[in-house]
CSV table of C-alpha atoms in Angstrom, one decimal:
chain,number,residue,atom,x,y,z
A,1,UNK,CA,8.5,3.9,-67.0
A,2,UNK,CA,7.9,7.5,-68.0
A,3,UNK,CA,4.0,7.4,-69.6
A,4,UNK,CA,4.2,11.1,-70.1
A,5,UNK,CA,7.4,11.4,-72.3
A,6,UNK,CA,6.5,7.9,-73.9
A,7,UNK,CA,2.9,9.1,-75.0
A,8,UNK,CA,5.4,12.4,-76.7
A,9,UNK,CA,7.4,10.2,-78.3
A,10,UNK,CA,4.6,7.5,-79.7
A,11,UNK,CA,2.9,10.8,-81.0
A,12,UNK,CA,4.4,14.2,-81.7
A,13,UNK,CA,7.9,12.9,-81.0
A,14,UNK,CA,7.4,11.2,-84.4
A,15,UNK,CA,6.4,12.8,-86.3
A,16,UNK,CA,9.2,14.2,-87.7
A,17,UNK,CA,10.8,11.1,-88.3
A,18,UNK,CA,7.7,9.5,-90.2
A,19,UNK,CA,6.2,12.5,-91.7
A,20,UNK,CA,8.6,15.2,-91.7
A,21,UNK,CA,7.5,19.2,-91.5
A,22,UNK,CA,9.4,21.6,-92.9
A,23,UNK,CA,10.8,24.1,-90.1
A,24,UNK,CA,12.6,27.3,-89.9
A,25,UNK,CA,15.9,27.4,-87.5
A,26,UNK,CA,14.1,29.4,-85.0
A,27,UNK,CA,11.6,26.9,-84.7
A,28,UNK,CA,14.1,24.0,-84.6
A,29,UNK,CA,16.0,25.4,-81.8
A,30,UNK,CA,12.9,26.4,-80.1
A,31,UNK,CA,12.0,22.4,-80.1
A,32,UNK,CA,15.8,21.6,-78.4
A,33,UNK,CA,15.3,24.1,-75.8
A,34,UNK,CA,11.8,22.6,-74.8
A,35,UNK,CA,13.2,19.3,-74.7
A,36,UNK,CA,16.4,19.7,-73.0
A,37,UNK,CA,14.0,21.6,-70.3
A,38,UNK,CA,11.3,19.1,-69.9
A,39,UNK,CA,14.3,16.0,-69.4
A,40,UNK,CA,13.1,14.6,-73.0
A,41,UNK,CA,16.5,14.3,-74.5
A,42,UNK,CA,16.5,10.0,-74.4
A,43,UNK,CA,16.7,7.5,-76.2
A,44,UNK,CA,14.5,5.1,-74.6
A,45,UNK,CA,11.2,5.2,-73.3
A,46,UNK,CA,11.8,2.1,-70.9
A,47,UNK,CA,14.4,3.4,-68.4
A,48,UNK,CA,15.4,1.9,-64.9
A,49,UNK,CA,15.0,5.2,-61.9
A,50,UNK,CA,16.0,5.8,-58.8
A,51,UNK,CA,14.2,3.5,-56.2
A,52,UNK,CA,11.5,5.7,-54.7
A,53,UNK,CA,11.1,6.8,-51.3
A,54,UNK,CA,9.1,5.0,-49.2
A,55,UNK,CA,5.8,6.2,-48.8
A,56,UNK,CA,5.0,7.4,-45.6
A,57,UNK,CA,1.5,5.7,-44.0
A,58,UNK,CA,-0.8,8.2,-43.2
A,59,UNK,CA,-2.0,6.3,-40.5
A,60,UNK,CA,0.3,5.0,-37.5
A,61,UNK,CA,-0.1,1.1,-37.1
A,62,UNK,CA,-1.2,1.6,-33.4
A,63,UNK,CA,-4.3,3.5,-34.9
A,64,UNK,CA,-5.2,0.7,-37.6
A,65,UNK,CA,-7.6,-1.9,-37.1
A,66,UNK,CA,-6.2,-4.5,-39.6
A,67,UNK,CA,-6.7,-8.2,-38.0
A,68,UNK,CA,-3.8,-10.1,-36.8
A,69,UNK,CA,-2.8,-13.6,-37.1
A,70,UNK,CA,-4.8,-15.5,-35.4
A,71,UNK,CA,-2.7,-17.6,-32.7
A,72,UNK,CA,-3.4,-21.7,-34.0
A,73,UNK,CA,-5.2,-23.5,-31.3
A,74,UNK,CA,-3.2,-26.2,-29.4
A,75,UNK,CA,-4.4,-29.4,-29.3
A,76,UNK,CA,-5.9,-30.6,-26.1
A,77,UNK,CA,-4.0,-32.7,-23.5
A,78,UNK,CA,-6.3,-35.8,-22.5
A,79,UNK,CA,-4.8,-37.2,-19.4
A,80,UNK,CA,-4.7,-41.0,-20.2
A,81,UNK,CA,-5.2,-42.4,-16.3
A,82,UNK,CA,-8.0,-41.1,-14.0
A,83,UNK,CA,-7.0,-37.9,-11.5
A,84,UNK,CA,-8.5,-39.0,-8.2
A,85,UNK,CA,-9.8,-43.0,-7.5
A,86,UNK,CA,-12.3,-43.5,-4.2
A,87,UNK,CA,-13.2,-46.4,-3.1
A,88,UNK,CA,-16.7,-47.3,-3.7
A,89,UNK,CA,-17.9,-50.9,-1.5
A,90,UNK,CA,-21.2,-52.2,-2.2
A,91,UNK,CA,-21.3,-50.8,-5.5
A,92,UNK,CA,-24.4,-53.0,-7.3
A,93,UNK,CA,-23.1,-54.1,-10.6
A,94,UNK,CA,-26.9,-53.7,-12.2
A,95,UNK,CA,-26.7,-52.5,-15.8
A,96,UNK,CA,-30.6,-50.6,-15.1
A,97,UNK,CA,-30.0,-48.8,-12.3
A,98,UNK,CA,-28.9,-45.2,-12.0
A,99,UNK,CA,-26.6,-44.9,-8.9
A,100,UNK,CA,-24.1,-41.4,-9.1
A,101,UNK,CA,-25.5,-37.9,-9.8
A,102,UNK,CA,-23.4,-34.8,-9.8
A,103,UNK,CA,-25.5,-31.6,-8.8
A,104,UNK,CA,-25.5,-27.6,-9.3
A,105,UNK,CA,-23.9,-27.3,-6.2
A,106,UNK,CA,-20.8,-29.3,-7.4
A,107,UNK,CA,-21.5,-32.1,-4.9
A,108,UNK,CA,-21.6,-36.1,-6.0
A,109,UNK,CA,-24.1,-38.1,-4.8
A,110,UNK,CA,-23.7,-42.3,-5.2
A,111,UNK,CA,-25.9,-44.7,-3.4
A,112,UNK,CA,-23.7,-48.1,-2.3
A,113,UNK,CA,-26.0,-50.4,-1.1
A,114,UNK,CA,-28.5,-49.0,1.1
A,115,UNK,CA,-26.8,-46.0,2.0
A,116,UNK,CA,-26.4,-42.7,-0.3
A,117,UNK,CA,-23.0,-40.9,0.1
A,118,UNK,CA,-22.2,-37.0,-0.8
A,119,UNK,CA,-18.9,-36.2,-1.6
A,120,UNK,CA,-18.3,-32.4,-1.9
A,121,UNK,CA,-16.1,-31.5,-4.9
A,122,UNK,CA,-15.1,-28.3,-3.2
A,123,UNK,CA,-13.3,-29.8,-0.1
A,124,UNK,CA,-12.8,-33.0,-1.0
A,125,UNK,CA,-15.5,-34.5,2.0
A,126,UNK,CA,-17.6,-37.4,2.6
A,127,UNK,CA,-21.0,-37.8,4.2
A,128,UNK,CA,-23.9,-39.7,4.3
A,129,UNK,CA,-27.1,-38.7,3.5
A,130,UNK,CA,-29.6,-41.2,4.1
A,131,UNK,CA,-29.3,-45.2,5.2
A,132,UNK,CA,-32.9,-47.2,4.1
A,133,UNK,CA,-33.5,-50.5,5.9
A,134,UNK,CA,-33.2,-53.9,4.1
A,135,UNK,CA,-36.8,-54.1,3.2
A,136,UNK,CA,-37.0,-51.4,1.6
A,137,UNK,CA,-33.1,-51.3,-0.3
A,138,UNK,CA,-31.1,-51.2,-2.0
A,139,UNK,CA,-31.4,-47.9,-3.3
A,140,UNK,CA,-31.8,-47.8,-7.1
A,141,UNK,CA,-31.4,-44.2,-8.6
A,142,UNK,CA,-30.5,-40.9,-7.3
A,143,UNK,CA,-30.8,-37.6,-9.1
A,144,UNK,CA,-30.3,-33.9,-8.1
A,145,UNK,CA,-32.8,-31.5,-8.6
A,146,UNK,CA,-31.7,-28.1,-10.7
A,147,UNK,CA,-31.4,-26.6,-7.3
A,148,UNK,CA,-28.6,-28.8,-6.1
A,149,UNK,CA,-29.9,-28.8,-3.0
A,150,UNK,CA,-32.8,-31.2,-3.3
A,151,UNK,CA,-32.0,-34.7,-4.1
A,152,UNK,CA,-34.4,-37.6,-5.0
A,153,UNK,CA,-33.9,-41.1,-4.2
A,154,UNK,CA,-35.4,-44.0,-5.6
A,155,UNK,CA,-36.2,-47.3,-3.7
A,156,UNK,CA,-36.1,-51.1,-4.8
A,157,UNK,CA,-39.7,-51.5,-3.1
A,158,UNK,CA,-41.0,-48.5,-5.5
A,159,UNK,CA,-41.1,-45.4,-2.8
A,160,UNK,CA,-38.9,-42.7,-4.1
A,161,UNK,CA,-37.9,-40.4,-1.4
A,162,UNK,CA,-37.4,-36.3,-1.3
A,163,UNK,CA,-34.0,-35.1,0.9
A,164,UNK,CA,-32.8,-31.4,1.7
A,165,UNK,CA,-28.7,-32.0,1.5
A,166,UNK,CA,-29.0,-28.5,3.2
A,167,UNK,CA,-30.1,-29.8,6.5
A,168,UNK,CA,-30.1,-33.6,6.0
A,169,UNK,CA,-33.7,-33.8,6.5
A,170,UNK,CA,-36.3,-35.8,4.4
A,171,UNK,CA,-39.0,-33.9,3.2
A,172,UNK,CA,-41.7,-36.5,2.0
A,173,UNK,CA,-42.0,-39.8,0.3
A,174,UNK,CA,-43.6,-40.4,-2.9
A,175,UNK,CA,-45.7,-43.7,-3.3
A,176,UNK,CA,-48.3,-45.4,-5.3
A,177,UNK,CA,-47.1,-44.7,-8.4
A,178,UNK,CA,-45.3,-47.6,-9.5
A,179,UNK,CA,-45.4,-51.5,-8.8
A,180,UNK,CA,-41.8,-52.1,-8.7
A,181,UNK,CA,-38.5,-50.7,-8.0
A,182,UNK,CA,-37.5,-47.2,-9.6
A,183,UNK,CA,-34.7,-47.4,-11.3
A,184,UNK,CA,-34.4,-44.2,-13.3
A,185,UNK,CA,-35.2,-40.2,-12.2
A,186,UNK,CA,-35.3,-37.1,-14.4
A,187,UNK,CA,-36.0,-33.5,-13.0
A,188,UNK,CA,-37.7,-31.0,-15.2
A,189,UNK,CA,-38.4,-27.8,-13.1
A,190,UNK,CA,-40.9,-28.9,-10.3
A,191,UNK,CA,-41.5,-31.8,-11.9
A,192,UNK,CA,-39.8,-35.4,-11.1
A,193,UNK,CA,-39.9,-38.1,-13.8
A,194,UNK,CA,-39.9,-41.4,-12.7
A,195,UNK,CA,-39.5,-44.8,-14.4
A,196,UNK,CA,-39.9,-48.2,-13.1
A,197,UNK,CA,-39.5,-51.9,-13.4
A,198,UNK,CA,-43.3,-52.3,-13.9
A,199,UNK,CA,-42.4,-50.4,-17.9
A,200,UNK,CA,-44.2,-47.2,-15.9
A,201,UNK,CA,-43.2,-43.8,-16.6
A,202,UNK,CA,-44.4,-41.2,-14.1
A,203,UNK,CA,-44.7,-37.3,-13.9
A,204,UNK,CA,-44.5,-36.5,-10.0
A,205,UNK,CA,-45.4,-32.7,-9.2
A,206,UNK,CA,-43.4,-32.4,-6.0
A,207,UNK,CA,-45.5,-29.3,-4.7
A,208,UNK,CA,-48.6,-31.1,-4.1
A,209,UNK,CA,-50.1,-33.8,-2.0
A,210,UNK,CA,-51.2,-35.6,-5.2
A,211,UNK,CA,-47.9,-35.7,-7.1
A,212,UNK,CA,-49.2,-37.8,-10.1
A,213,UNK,CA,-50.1,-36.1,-12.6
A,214,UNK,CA,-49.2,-37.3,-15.9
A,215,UNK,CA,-48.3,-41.2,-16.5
A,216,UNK,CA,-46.5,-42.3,-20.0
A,217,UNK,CA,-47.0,-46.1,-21.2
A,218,UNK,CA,-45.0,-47.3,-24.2
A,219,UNK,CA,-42.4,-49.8,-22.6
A,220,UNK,CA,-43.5,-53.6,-21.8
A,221,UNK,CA,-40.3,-53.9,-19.3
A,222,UNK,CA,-38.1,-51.5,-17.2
A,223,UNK,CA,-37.4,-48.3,-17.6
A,224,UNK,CA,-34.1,-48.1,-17.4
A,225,UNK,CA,-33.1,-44.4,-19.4
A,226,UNK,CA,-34.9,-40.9,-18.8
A,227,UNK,CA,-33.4,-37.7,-19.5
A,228,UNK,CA,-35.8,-34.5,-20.9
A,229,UNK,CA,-34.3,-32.1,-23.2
A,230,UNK,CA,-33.0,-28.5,-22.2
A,231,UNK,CA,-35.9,-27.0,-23.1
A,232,UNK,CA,-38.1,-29.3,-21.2
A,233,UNK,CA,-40.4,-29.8,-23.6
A,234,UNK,CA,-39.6,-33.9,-24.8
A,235,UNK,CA,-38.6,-36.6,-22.8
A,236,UNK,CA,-36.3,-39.5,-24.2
A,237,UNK,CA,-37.3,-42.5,-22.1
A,238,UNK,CA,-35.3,-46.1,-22.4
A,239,UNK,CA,-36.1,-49.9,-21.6
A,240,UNK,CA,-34.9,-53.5,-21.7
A,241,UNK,CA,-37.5,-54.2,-24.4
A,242,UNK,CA,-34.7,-52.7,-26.3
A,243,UNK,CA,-37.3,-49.1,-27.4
A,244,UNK,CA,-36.6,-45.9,-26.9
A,245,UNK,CA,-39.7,-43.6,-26.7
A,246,UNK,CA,-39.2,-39.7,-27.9
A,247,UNK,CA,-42.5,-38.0,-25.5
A,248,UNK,CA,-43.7,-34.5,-25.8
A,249,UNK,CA,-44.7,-32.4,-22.8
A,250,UNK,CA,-47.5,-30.7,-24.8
A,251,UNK,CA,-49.2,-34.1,-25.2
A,252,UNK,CA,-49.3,-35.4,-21.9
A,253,UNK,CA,-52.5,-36.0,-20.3
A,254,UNK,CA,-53.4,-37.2,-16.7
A,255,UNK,CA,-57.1,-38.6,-18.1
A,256,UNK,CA,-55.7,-40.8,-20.5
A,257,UNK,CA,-53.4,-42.6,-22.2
A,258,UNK,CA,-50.6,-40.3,-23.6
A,259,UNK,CA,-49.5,-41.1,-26.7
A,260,UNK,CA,-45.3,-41.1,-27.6
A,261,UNK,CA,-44.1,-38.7,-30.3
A,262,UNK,CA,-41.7,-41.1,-31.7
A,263,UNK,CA,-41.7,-45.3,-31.0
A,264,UNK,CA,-37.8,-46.1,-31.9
A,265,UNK,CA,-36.9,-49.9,-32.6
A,266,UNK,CA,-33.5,-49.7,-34.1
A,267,UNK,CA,-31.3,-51.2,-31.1
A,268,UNK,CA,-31.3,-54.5,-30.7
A,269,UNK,CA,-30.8,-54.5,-27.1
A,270,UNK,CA,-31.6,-52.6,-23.7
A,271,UNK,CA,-31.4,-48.5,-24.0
A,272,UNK,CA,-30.3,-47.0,-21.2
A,273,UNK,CA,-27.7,-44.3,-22.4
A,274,UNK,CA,-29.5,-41.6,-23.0
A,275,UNK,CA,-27.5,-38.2,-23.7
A,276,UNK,CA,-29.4,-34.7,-25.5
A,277,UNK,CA,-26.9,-32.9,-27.3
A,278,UNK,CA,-25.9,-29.2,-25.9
A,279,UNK,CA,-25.6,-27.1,-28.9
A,280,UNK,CA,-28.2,-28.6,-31.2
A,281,UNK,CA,-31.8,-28.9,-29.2
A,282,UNK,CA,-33.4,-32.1,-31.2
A,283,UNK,CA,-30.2,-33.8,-31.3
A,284,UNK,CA,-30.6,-37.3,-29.4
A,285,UNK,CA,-27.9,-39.9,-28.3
A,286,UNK,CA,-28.5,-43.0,-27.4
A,287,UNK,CA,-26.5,-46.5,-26.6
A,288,UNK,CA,-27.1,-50.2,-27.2
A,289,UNK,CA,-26.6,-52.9,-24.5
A,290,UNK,CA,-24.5,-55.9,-24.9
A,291,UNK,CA,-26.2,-57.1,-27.8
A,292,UNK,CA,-26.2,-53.9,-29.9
A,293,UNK,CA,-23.2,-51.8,-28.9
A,294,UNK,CA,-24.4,-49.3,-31.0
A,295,UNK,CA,-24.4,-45.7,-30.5
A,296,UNK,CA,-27.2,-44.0,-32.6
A,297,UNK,CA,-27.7,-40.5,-33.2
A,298,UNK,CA,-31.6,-39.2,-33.4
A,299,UNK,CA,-33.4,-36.3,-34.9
A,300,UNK,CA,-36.0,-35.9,-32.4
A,301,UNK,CA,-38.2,-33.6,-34.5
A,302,UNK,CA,-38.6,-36.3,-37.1
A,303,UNK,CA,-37.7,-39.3,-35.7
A,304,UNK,CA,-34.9,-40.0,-38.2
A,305,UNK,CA,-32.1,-41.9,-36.8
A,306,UNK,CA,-29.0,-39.5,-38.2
A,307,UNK,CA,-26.2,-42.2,-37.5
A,308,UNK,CA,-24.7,-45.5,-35.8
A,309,UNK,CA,-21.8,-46.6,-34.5
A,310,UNK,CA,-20.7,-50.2,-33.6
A,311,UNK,CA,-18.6,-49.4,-30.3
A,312,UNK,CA,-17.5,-53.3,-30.4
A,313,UNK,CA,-18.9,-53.3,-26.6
A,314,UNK,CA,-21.9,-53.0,-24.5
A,315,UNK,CA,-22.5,-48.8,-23.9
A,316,UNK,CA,-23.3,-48.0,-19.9
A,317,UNK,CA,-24.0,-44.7,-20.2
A,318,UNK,CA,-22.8,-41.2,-22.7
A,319,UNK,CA,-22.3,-37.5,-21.8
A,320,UNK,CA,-21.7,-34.5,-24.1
A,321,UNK,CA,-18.6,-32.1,-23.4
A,322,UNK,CA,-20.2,-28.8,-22.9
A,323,UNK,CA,-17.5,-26.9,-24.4
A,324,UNK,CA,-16.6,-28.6,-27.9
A,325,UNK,CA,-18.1,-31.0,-30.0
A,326,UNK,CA,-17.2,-34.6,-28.2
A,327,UNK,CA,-18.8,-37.4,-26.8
A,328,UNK,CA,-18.1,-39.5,-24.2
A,329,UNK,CA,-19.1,-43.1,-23.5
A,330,UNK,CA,-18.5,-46.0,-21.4
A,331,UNK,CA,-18.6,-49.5,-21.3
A,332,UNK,CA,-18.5,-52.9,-20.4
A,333,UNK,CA,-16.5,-56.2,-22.1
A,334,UNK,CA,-13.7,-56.7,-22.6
A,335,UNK,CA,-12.2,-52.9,-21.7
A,336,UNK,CA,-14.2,-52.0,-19.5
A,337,UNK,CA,-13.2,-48.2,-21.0
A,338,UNK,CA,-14.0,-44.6,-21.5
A,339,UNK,CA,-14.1,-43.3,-25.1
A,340,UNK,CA,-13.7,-40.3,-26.3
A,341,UNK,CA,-15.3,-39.7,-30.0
A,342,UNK,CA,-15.3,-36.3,-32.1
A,343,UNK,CA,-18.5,-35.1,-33.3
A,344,UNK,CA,-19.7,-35.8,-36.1
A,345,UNK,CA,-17.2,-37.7,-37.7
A,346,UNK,CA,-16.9,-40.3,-34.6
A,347,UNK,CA,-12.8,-40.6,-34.8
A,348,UNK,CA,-12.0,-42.1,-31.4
A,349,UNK,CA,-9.9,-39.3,-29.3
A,350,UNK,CA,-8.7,-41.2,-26.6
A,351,UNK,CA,-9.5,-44.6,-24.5
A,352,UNK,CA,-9.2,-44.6,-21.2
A,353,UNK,CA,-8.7,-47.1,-19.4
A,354,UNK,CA,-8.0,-48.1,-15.4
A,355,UNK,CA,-11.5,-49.5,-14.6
A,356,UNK,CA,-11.2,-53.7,-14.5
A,357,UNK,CA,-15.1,-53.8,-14.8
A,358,UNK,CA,-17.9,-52.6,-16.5
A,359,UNK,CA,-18.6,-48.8,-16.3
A,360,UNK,CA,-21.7,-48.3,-15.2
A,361,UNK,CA,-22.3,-45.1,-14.6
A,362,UNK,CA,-20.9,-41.6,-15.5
A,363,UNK,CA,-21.9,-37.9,-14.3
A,364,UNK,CA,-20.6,-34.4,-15.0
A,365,UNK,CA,-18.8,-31.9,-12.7
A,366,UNK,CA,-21.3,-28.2,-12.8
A,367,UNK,CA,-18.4,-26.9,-15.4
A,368,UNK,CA,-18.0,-29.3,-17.8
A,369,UNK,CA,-14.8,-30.7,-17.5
A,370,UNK,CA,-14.1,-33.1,-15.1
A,371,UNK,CA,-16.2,-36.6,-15.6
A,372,UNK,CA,-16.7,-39.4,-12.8
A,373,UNK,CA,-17.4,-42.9,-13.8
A,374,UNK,CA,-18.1,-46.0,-11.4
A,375,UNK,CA,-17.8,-49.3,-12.1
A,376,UNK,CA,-18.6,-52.6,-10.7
A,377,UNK,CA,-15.1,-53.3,-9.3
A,378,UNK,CA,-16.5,-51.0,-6.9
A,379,UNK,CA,-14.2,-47.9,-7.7
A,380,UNK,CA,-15.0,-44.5,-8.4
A,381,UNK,CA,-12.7,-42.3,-10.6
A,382,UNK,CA,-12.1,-38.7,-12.1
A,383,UNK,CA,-11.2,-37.9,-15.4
A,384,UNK,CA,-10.3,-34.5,-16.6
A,385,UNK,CA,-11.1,-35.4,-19.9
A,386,UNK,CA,-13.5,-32.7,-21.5
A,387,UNK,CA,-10.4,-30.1,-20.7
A,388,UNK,CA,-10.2,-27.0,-18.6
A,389,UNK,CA,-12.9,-24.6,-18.1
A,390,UNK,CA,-12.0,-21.5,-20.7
A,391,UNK,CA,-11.4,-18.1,-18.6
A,392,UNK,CA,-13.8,-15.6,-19.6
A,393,UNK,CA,-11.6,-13.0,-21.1
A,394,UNK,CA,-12.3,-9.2,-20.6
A,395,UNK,CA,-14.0,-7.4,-23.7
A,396,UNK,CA,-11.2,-5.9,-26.0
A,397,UNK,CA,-10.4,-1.8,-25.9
A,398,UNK,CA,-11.8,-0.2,-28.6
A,399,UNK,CA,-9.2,1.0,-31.0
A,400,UNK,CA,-8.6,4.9,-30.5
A,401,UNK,CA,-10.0,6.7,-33.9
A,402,UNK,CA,-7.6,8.5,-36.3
A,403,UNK,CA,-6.7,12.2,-35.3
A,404,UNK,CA,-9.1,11.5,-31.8
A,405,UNK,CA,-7.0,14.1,-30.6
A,406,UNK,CA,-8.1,16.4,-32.8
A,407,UNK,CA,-11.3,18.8,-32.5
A,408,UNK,CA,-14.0,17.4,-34.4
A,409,UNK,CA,-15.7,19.8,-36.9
A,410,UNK,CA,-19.2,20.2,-35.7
């Protein structure tokens, strides 16, 4: 549309049609002249052109910065049967005890009977760390130290013992702390966390002669859950008198008494899955024995419980995938499975299934992804459920400027 010769015609075109002017000749032909020269001779103001050219972009598409389509993300493959099985003889089937650690150093420790086996993920080989005699076995926990060289061992007659996997050599013993067998270990720095059958909870300072140094009552049976938070600064402890105790570093005390942060009574059975969440820090999970089958979600600051879900089954033990938001649990009758659930909405992602008796215990590979479980039919498995570690991809080229090869005016 021509807005130019259209605002003409709307105004001084018509006027001498509407309100006619009298004219001389000379000034009627001067009017003809003018229009005939400025292409005004129509008679329409809507008129179709000529398509125009297309306009050329003043800046070439390899100098723009204008965001692509992002590529959709595929879903992730959950392999449905385990990757690797071992054998695992003298396996105790005992719901309280903590058998199978994974360290730093990507090496697997699990204690079968009296003996505690490493199995190196690198190579793929077996040895054994440390064989205790009958009076003082079985063994009833292991846990690495942050180093992943360092390992603790706990003991059914109460002694928890320190090993270098370095050298094979045992570096001390801890005792008089508890009255009963250890059954549960948590590291936090220098510090080893203990619990026992006796309802104890210990803070053992491994650099010093006398390693107590902070004791924790709350639980009137064993202790069979500890884990502390990244930050080190709570404690989540669990128990067959079915509470889970939320304790704060800041308030322990080796004079007296030291009071929990928050008393938790909602399961209705024994708590021993205990599982602090990686990408929110007060973010507690914790699982139900046979009589609850709950998992619960807890906000640690406040003590609220956040959520529960009935798993239909007793829960052995729950891990966090480190790289998306899923958890992981695993239990006993009548599947004897590992679930998968998405966070927060707790769809189930996968079952798996392979185990033929309760899965006791789970631990993490160093990266995330792969996940061993063992069980009481005295297998060991690996599951490359939580994916494949994500390459870390090299930082983008900054998009050369418009005219860079130009001078700049200074």
């Amino acid at each position: 549309m021509d807005f130019d010769y259209a605002h003409y015609m709307l105004t001084e075109g018509r006027k001498g049609k509407e309100n006619p002017v009298s004219s001389s000749p000379s000034r009627e032909a001067y009017r003809k002249q003018l229009a005939e020269t400025f292409n005004m001779n129509r008679g329409r103001i809507l008129a179709f052109k000529n398509k125009p050219p297309t306009p050329v972009d003043p800046f070439p598409r390899e100098f723009t910065s204008a965001p692509q389509d992002k590529p959709t993300k595929s879903r992730r493959h959950i392999p449905q049967s385990s990757e690797r099985t071992l054998d695992a003889p003298d396996l105790v089937d005992d719901y309280y005890l903590n058998l199978l650690d994974w360290g730093s150093a990507n090496v697997l420790a699990i204690a079968l009977g009296n003996t505690v086996y490493l199995w190196d993920a690198k190579d793929g080989s077996t040895s054994e760390l440390d064989t205790v005699d009958d009076e003082n076995g079985p063994v009833t926990s292991v846990s690495w130290a942050p180093d992943g060289c360092h390992i603790a061992i706990g003991l059914n007659n109460s002694d928890v013992q320190l090993w270098d996997s370095t050298t094979n050599r045992q570096l001390r013993t801890l005792r008089g702390g508890h009255r009963l067998r250890v059954g549960s270990l948590a590291w936090n720095n220098h510090i080893l966390t203990t619990g026992g059958m006796d309802g104890q909870i210990i803070n053992n300072d491994v650099r010093v002669r006398s390693h107590i140094v902070e004791t924790y009552r709350g639980h009137e049976q064993e202790v069979c859950g500890l884990k502390w938070s990244a930050s080190g600064q709570q404690l989540a402890s669990g128990g067959n008198d079915n509470l889970l105790h939320i304790w704060d570093r800041s308030m322990a005390s080796s004079n007296s008494r030291t009071q929990w942060l928050h008393r938790l009574e909602d399961h209705t059975s024994a708590v021993k899955a205990l599982a602090w969440c990686p990408f929110q820090s007060n973010l507690l999970a914790s699982g139900g024995g046979g009589g609850d089958r709950c998992i619960k979600f807890w906000n640690t600051h406040t003590g609220a419980c956040i959520n529960s879900v009935d798993t239909g089954s007793q829960v052995c033990a729950l891990l966090w995938n480190k790289n998306e938001r899923e958890l992981l649990s695993s239990h006993g009758f009548t599947q004897n499975q590992l679930t998968l659930w998405k966070y927060p909405s707790m769809v189930r992602m996968a079952e798996l299934t392979g185990h033929t008796s309760r899965v006791l215990y789970m631990a993490q590979s160093p990266d995330g992804c792969t996940v061993a479980s063992a069980a009481g039919d005295e297998t060991l498995r690996f599951w490359n459920v939580f994916g494949v570690p994500e390459v870390a991809k090299p930082a983008p080229k900054a998009n050369p400027e418009p005219f860079a090869h130009l001078n700049r005016i200074r």
